[in-house]
GROMACS .gro file of C-alpha atoms in nm:
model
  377
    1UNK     CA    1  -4.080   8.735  14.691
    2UNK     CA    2  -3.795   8.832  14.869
    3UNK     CA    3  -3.856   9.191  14.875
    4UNK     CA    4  -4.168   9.167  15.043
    5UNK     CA    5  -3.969   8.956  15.333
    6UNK     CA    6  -3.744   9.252  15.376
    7UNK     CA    7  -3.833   9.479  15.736
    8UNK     CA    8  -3.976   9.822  15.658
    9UNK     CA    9  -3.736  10.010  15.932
   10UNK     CA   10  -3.405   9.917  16.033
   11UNK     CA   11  -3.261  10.112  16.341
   12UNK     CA   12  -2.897  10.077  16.417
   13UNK     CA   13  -2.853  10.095  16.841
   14UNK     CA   14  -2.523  10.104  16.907
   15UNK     CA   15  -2.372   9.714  16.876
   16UNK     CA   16  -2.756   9.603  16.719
   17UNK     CA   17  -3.007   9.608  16.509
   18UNK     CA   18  -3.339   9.673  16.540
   19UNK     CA   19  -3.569   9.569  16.260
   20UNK     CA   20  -3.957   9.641  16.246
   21UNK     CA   21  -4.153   9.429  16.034
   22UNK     CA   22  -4.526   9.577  15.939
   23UNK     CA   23  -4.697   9.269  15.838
   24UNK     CA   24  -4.644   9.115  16.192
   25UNK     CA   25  -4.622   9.475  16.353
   26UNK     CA   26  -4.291   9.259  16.521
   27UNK     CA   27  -3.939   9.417  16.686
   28UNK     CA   28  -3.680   9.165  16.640
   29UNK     CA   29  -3.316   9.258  16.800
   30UNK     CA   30  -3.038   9.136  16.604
   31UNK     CA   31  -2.676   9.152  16.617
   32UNK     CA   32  -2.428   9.272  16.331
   33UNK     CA   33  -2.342   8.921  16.217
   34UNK     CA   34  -2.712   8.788  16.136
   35UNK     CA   35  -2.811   9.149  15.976
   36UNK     CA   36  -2.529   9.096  15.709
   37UNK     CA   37  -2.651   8.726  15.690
   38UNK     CA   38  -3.039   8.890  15.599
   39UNK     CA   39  -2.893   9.197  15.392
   40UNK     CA   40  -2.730   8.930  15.173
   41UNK     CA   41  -3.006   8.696  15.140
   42UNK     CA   42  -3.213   9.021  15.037
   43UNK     CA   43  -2.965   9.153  14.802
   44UNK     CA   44  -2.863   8.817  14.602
   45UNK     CA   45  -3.004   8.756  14.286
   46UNK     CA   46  -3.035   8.365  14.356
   47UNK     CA   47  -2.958   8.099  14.563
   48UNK     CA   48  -2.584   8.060  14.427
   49UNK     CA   49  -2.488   8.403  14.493
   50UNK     CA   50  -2.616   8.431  14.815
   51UNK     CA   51  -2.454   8.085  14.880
   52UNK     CA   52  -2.149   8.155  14.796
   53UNK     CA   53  -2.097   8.501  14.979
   54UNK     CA   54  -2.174   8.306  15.315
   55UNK     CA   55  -1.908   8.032  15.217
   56UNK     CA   56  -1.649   8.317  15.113
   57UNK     CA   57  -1.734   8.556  15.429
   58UNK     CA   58  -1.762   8.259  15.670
   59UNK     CA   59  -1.518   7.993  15.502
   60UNK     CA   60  -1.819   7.803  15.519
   61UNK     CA   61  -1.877   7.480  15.348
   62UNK     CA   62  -2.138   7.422  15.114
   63UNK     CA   63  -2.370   7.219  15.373
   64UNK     CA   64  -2.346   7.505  15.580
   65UNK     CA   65  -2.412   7.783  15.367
   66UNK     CA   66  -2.692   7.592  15.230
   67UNK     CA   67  -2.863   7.599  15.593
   68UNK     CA   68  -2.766   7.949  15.649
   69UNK     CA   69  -2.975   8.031  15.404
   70UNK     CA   70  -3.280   7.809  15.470
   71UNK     CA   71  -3.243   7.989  15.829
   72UNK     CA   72  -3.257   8.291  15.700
   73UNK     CA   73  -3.567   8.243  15.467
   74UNK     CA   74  -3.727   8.080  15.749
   75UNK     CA   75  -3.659   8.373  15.996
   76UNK     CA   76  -3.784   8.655  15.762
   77UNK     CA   77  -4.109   8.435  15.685
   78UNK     CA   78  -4.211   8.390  16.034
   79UNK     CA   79  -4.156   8.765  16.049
   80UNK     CA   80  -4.359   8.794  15.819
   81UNK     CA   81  -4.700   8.629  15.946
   82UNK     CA   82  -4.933   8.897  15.911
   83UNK     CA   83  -5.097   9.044  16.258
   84UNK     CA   84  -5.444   8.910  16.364
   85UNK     CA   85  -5.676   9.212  16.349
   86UNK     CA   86  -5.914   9.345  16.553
   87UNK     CA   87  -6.231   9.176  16.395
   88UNK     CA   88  -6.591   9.304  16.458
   89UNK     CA   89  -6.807   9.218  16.185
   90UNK     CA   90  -7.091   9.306  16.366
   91UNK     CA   91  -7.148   9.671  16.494
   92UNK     CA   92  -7.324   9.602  16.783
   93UNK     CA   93  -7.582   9.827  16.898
   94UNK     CA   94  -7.559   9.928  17.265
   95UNK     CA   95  -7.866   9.727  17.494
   96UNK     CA   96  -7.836  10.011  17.764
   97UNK     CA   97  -8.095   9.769  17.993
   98UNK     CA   98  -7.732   9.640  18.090
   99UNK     CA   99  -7.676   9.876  18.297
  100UNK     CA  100  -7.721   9.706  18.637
  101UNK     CA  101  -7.460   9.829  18.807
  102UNK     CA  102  -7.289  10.222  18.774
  103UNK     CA  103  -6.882  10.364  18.867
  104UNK     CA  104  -6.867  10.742  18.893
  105UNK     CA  105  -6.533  10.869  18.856
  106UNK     CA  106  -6.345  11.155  18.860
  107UNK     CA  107  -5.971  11.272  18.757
  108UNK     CA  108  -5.919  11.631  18.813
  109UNK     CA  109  -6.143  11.789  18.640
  110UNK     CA  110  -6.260  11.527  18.418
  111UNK     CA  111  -6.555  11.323  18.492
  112UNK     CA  112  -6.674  10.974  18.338
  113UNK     CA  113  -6.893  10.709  18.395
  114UNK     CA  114  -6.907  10.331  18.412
  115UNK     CA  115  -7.133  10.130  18.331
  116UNK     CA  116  -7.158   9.755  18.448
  117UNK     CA  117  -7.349   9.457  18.384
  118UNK     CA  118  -7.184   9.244  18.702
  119UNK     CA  119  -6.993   9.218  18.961
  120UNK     CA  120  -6.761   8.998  18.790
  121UNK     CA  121  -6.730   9.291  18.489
  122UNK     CA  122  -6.644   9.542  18.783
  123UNK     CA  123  -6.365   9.364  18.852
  124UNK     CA  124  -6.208   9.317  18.542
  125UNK     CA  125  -6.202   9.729  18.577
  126UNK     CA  126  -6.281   9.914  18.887
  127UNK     CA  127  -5.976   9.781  19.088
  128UNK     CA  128  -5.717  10.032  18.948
  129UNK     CA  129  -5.973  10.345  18.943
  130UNK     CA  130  -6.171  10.306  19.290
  131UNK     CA  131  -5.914  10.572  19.432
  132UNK     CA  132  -6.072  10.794  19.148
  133UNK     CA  133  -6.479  10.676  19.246
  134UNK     CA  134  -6.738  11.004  19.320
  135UNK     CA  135  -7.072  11.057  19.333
  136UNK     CA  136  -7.289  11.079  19.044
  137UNK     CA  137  -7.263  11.419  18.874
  138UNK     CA  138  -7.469  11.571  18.601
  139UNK     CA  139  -7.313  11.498  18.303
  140UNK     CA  140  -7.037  11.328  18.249
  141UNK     CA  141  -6.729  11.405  18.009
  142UNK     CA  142  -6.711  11.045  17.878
  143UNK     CA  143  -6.911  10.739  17.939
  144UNK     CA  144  -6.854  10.321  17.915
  145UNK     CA  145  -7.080  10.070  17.917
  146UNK     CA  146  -6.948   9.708  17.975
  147UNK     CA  147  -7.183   9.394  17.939
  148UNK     CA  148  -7.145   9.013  17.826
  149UNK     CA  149  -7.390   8.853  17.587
  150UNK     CA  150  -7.308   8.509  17.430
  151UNK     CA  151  -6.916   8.460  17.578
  152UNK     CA  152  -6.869   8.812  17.431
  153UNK     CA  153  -6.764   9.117  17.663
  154UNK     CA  154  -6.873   9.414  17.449
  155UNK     CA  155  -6.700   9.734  17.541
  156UNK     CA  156  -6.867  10.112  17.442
  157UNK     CA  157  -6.783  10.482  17.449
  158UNK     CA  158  -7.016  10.718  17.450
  159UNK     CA  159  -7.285  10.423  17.286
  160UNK     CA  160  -7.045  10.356  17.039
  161UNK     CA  161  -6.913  10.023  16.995
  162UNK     CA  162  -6.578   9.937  17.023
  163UNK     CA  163  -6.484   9.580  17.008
  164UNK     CA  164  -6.582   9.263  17.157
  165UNK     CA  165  -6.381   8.972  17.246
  166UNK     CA  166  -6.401   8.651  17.398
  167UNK     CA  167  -6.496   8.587  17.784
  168UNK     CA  168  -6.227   8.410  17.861
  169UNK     CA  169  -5.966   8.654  17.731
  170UNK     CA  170  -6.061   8.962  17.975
  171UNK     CA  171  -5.715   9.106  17.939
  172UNK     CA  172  -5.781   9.224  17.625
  173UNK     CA  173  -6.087   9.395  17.698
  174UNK     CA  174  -5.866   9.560  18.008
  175UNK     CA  175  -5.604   9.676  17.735
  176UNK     CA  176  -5.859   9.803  17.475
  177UNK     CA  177  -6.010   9.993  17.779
  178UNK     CA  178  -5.719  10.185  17.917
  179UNK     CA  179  -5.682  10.290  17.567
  180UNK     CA  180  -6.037  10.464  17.510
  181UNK     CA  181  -5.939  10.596  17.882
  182UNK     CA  182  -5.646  10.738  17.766
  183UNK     CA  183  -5.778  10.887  17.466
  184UNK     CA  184  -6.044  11.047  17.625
  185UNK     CA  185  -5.832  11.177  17.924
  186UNK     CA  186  -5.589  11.325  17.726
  187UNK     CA  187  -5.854  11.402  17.373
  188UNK     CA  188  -5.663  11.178  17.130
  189UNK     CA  189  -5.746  10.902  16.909
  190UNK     CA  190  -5.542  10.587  16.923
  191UNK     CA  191  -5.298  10.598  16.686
  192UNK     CA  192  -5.203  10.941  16.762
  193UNK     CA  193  -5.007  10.728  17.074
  194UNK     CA  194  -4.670  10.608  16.937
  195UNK     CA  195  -4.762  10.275  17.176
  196UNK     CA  196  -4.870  10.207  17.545
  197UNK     CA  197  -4.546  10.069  17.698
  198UNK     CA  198  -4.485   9.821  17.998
  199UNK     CA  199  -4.350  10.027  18.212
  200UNK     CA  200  -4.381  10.189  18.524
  201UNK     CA  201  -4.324  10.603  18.480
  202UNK     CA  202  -4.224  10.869  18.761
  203UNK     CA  203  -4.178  11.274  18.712
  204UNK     CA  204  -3.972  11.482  18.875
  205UNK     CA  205  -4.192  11.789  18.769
  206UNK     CA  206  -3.996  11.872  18.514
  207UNK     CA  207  -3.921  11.500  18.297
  208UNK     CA  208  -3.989  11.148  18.367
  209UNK     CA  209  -3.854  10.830  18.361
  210UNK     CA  210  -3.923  10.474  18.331
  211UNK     CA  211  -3.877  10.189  18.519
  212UNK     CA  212  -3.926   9.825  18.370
  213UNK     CA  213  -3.832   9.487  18.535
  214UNK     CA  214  -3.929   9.128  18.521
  215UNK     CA  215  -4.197   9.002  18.754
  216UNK     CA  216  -4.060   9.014  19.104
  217UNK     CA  217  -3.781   9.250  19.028
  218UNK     CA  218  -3.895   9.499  19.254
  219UNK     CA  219  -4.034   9.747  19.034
  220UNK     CA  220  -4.384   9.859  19.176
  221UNK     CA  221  -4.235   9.865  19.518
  222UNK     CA  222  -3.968  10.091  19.423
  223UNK     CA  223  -4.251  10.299  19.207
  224UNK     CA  224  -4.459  10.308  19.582
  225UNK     CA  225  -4.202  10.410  19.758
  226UNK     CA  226  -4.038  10.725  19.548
  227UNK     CA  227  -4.382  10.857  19.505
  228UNK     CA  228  -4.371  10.896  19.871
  229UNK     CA  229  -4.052  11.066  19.840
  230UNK     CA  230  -4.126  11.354  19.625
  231UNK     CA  231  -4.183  11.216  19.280
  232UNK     CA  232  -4.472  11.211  19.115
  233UNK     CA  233  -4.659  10.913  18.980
  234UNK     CA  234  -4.720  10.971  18.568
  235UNK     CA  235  -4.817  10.605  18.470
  236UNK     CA  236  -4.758  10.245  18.642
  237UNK     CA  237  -4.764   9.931  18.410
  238UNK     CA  238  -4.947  10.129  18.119
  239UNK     CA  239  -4.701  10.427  17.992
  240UNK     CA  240  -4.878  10.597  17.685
  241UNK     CA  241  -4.645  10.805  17.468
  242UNK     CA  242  -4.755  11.013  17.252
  243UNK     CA  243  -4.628  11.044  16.876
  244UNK     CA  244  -4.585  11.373  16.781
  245UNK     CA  245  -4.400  11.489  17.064
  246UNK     CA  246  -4.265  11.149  17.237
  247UNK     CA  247  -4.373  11.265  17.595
  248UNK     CA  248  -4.524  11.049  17.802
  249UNK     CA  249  -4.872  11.076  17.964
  250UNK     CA  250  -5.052  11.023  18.245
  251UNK     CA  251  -5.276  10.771  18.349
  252UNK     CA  252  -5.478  10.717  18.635
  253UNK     CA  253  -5.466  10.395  18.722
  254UNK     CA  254  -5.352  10.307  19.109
  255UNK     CA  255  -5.009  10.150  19.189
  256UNK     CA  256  -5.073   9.743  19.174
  257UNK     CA  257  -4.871   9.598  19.505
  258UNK     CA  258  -4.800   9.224  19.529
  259UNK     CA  259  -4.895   9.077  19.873
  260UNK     CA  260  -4.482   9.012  19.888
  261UNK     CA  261  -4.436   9.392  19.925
  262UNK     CA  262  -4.734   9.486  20.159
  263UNK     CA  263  -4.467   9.455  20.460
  264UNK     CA  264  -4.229   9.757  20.334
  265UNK     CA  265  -4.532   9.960  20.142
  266UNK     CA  266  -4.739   9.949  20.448
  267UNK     CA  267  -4.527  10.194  20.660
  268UNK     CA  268  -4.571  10.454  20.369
  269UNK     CA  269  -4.969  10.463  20.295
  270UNK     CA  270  -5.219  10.533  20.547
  271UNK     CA  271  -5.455  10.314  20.611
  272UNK     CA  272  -5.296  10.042  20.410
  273UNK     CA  273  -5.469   9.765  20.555
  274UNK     CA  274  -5.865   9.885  20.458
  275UNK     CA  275  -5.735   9.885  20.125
  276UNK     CA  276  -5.942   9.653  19.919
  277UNK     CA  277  -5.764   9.314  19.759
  278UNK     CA  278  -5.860   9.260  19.415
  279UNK     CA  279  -5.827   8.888  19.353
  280UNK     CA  280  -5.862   8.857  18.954
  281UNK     CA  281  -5.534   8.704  18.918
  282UNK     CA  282  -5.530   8.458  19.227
  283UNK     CA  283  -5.226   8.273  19.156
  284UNK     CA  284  -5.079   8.593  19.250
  285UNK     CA  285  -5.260   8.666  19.542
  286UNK     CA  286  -5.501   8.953  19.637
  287UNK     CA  287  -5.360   9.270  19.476
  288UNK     CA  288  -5.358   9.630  19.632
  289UNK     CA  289  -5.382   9.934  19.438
  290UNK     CA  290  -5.213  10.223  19.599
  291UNK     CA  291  -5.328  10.564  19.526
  292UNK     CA  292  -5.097  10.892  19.419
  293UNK     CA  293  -5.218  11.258  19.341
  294UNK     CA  294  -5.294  11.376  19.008
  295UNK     CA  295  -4.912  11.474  18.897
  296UNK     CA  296  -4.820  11.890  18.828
  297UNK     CA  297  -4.733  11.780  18.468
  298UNK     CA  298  -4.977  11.535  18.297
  299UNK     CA  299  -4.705  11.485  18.025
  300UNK     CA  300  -4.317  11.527  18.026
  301UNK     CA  301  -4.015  11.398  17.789
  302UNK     CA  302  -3.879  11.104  17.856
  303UNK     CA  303  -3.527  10.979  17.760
  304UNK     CA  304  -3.404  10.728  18.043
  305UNK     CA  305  -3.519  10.404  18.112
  306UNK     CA  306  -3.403  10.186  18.454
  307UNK     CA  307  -3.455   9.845  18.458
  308UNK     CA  308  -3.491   9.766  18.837
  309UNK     CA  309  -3.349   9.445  19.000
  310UNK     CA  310  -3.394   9.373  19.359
  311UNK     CA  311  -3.150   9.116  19.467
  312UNK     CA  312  -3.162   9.079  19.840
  313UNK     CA  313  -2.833   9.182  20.058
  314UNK     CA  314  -2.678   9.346  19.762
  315UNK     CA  315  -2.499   9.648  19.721
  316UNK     CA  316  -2.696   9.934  19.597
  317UNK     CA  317  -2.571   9.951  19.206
  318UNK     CA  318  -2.692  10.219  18.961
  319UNK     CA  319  -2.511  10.143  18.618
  320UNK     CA  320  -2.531  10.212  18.242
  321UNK     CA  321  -2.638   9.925  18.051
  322UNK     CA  322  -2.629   9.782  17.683
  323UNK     CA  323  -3.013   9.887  17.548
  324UNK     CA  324  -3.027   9.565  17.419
  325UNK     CA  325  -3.072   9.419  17.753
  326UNK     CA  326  -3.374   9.659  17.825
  327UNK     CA  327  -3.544   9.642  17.496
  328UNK     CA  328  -3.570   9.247  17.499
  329UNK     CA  329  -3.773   9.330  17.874
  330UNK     CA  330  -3.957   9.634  17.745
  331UNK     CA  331  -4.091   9.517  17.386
  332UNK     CA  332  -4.216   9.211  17.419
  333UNK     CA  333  -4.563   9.302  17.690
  334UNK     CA  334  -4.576   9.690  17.523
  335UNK     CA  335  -4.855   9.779  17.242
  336UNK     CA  336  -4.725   9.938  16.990
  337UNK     CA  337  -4.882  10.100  16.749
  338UNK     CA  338  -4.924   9.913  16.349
  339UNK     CA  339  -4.899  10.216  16.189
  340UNK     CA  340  -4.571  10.283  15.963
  341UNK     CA  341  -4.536  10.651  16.119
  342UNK     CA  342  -4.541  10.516  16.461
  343UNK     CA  343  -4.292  10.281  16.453
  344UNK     CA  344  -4.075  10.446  16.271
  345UNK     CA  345  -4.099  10.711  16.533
  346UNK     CA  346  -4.074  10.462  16.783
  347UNK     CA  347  -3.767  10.351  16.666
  348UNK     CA  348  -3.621  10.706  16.657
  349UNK     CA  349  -3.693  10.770  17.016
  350UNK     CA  350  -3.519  10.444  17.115
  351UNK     CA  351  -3.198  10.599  16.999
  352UNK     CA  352  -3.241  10.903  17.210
  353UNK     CA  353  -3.276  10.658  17.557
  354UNK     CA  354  -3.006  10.605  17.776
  355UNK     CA  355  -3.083  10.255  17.926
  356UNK     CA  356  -2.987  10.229  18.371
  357UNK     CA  357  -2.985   9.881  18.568
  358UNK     CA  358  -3.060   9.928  18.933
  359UNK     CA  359  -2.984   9.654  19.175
  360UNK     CA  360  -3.036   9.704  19.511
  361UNK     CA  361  -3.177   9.536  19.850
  362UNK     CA  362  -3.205   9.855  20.092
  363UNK     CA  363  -3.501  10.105  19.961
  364UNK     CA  364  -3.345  10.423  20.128
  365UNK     CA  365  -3.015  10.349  19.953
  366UNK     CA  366  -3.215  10.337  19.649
  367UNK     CA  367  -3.431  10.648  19.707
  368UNK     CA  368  -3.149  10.824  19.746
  369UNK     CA  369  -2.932  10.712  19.432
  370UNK     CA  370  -3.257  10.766  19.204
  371UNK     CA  371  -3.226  11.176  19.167
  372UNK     CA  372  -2.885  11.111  18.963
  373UNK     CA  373  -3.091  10.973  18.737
  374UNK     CA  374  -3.238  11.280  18.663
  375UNK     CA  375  -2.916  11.479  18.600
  376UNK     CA  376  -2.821  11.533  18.233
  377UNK     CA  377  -2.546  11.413  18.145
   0.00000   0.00000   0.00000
């Protein structure tokens, strides 16, 4: 039994552990001392023996090594809770008289189609492409129909279905859209993408980096704002990277602005005001998507992460930090992929990141401290 508790990768990161677990498709961070506590769980032949080691390593007493143990067992089985999939026992065939309401869109020289059923639908959606909306062409590259029928939001490509899920849970029909968008921007499947990460992503033309932070910390204003300083925009929120080559890619979606930062984006985007307020989330008030060109370089490498912390009337601070620290910000709200190949890959480009915090409280100051970010080292 205790073989089968055991993680499939472990990735040593510097002063940590990172073990992946497939059942659960779950990242747990660990430092040295629990990993030998696991390792020796795994490797004893018994109770006793593992017993004992933790009294004789520890100077432990029996009590305790006893409990050590049951910790242990209990950690790796709640590890070990296998994933709820993606059921759809029903292919549903597409009912294309739910079509009431149609989004033309298009992103350089790609050119989809919506299709709605509501308003309300549109809004779960449209928000973070308007910027992209056209006029109706001939034929569209890719097309998505969108409808509700019994408390189930049914998403399809190309009259395909994809999944359905409940009503009340729109945000997964948001995630499990941005990833058929993704795959047919870019002509991928979906677990050719190592994951789609939380993180906001800016290019210099040449590689990117990413920016991740805690709500409030800062990060889409500071995302806003360089992309009006010469940067392009590559990805905000939703980063895809892609497994074979770890770049990451772009996607389309506008820049979402919190009401708190309308004061210093406003200066920056014309016409900021007309901007439409999307007001899904209310208990974070009216939204703004803000708008950036198509980027020079749809994909780029990527192998430095900042995690940005505005702390008002402080110095501005750009400093290496423990990845660790990052990780247990980044992981948790990122997809990433079940598959054995990409986490293991996943794990492997972790080790090539070099991990930034950024504190600040005056934008320029920041601005101008973020191109050292993109000299090697």
């Amino acid at each position: 039994m205790k073989a089968n508790l055991a993680p499939k990768y472990i990735q040593s990161v510097n002063d940590f552990m990172i073990l992946w677990f497939e059942k659960s498709n779950q990242y747990t961070i660990i430092d040295s001392g629990l990993y030998f506590c696991i390792q020796t769980f795994l490797d004893a032949k018994n109770l006793d023996d593992c017993v004992n080691v933790y009294k004789n390593t520890f100077q432990f007493t029996s009590e305790k090594a006893n409990a050590i143990f049951l910790d242990v067992k209990q950690f790796l089985l709640d590890r070990n809770i296998p994933t709820k999939r993606e059921l759809n026992p029903t292919k549903y065939s597409i009912d294309i008289t739910n079509r009431k309401f149609t989004k033309y869109y298009t992103c350089g020289t790609f050119y989809f189609e919506i299709h709605f059923q509501s308003e309300l639908l549109i809004n779960y959606i449209h928000p973070q492409l308007q910027h992209l909306e056209t006029s109706k062409h001939s034929t569209p590259d890719f097309w998505f129909d969108i409808y509700e029928e019994h408390n189930q939001i049914k998403l399809f490509t190309n009259n395909h279905f994809v999944r359905s899920c409940n009503s009340k849970d729109f945000h997964e029909l948001q995630g499990k859209f941005n990833m058929e968008l993704i795959c047919a921007l870019h002509n991928k499947k979906e677990h050719d993408w190592l994951g789609l990460l939380h993180a906001s992503t800016i290019s210099n033309n040449s590689k990117s980096v990413m920016l991740i932070g805690t709500s409030g910390s800062g990060k889409s204003t500071l995302t806003t704002l360089l992309t009006r300083h010469g940067y392009d925009l590559v990805a905000d929120d939703t980063t895809p990277i892609l497994r074979d080559n770890l770049n990451t890619y772009y996607f389309p979606g506008g820049i979402s602005v919190k009401p708190g930062a309308f004061p210093t984006i406003k200066p920056f985007i014309n016409n900021f005001d007309d901007l439409p307020q999307s007001y899904l989330r209310a208990f974070k008030g009216g939204i703004k998507y803000v708008s950036t060109p198509l980027p020079n370089l749809t994909n780029t490498s990527c192998n430095k992460i900042v995690l940005v912390n505005y702390k008002a009337n402080s110095k501005t601070l750009l400093e290496p930090i423990n990845a660790k620290t990052a990780l247990e910000i980044l992981i948790p709200d990122s997809w990433i992929s079940p598959k054995p190949e990409n986490a293991k890959a996943f794990l492997k480009w972790i080790n090539t990141v070099t991990f930034y915090k950024l504190t600040y409280s005056n934008n320029q100051d920041a601005i101008d401290i973020f191109s050292t970010i993109f000299i090697d080292e």
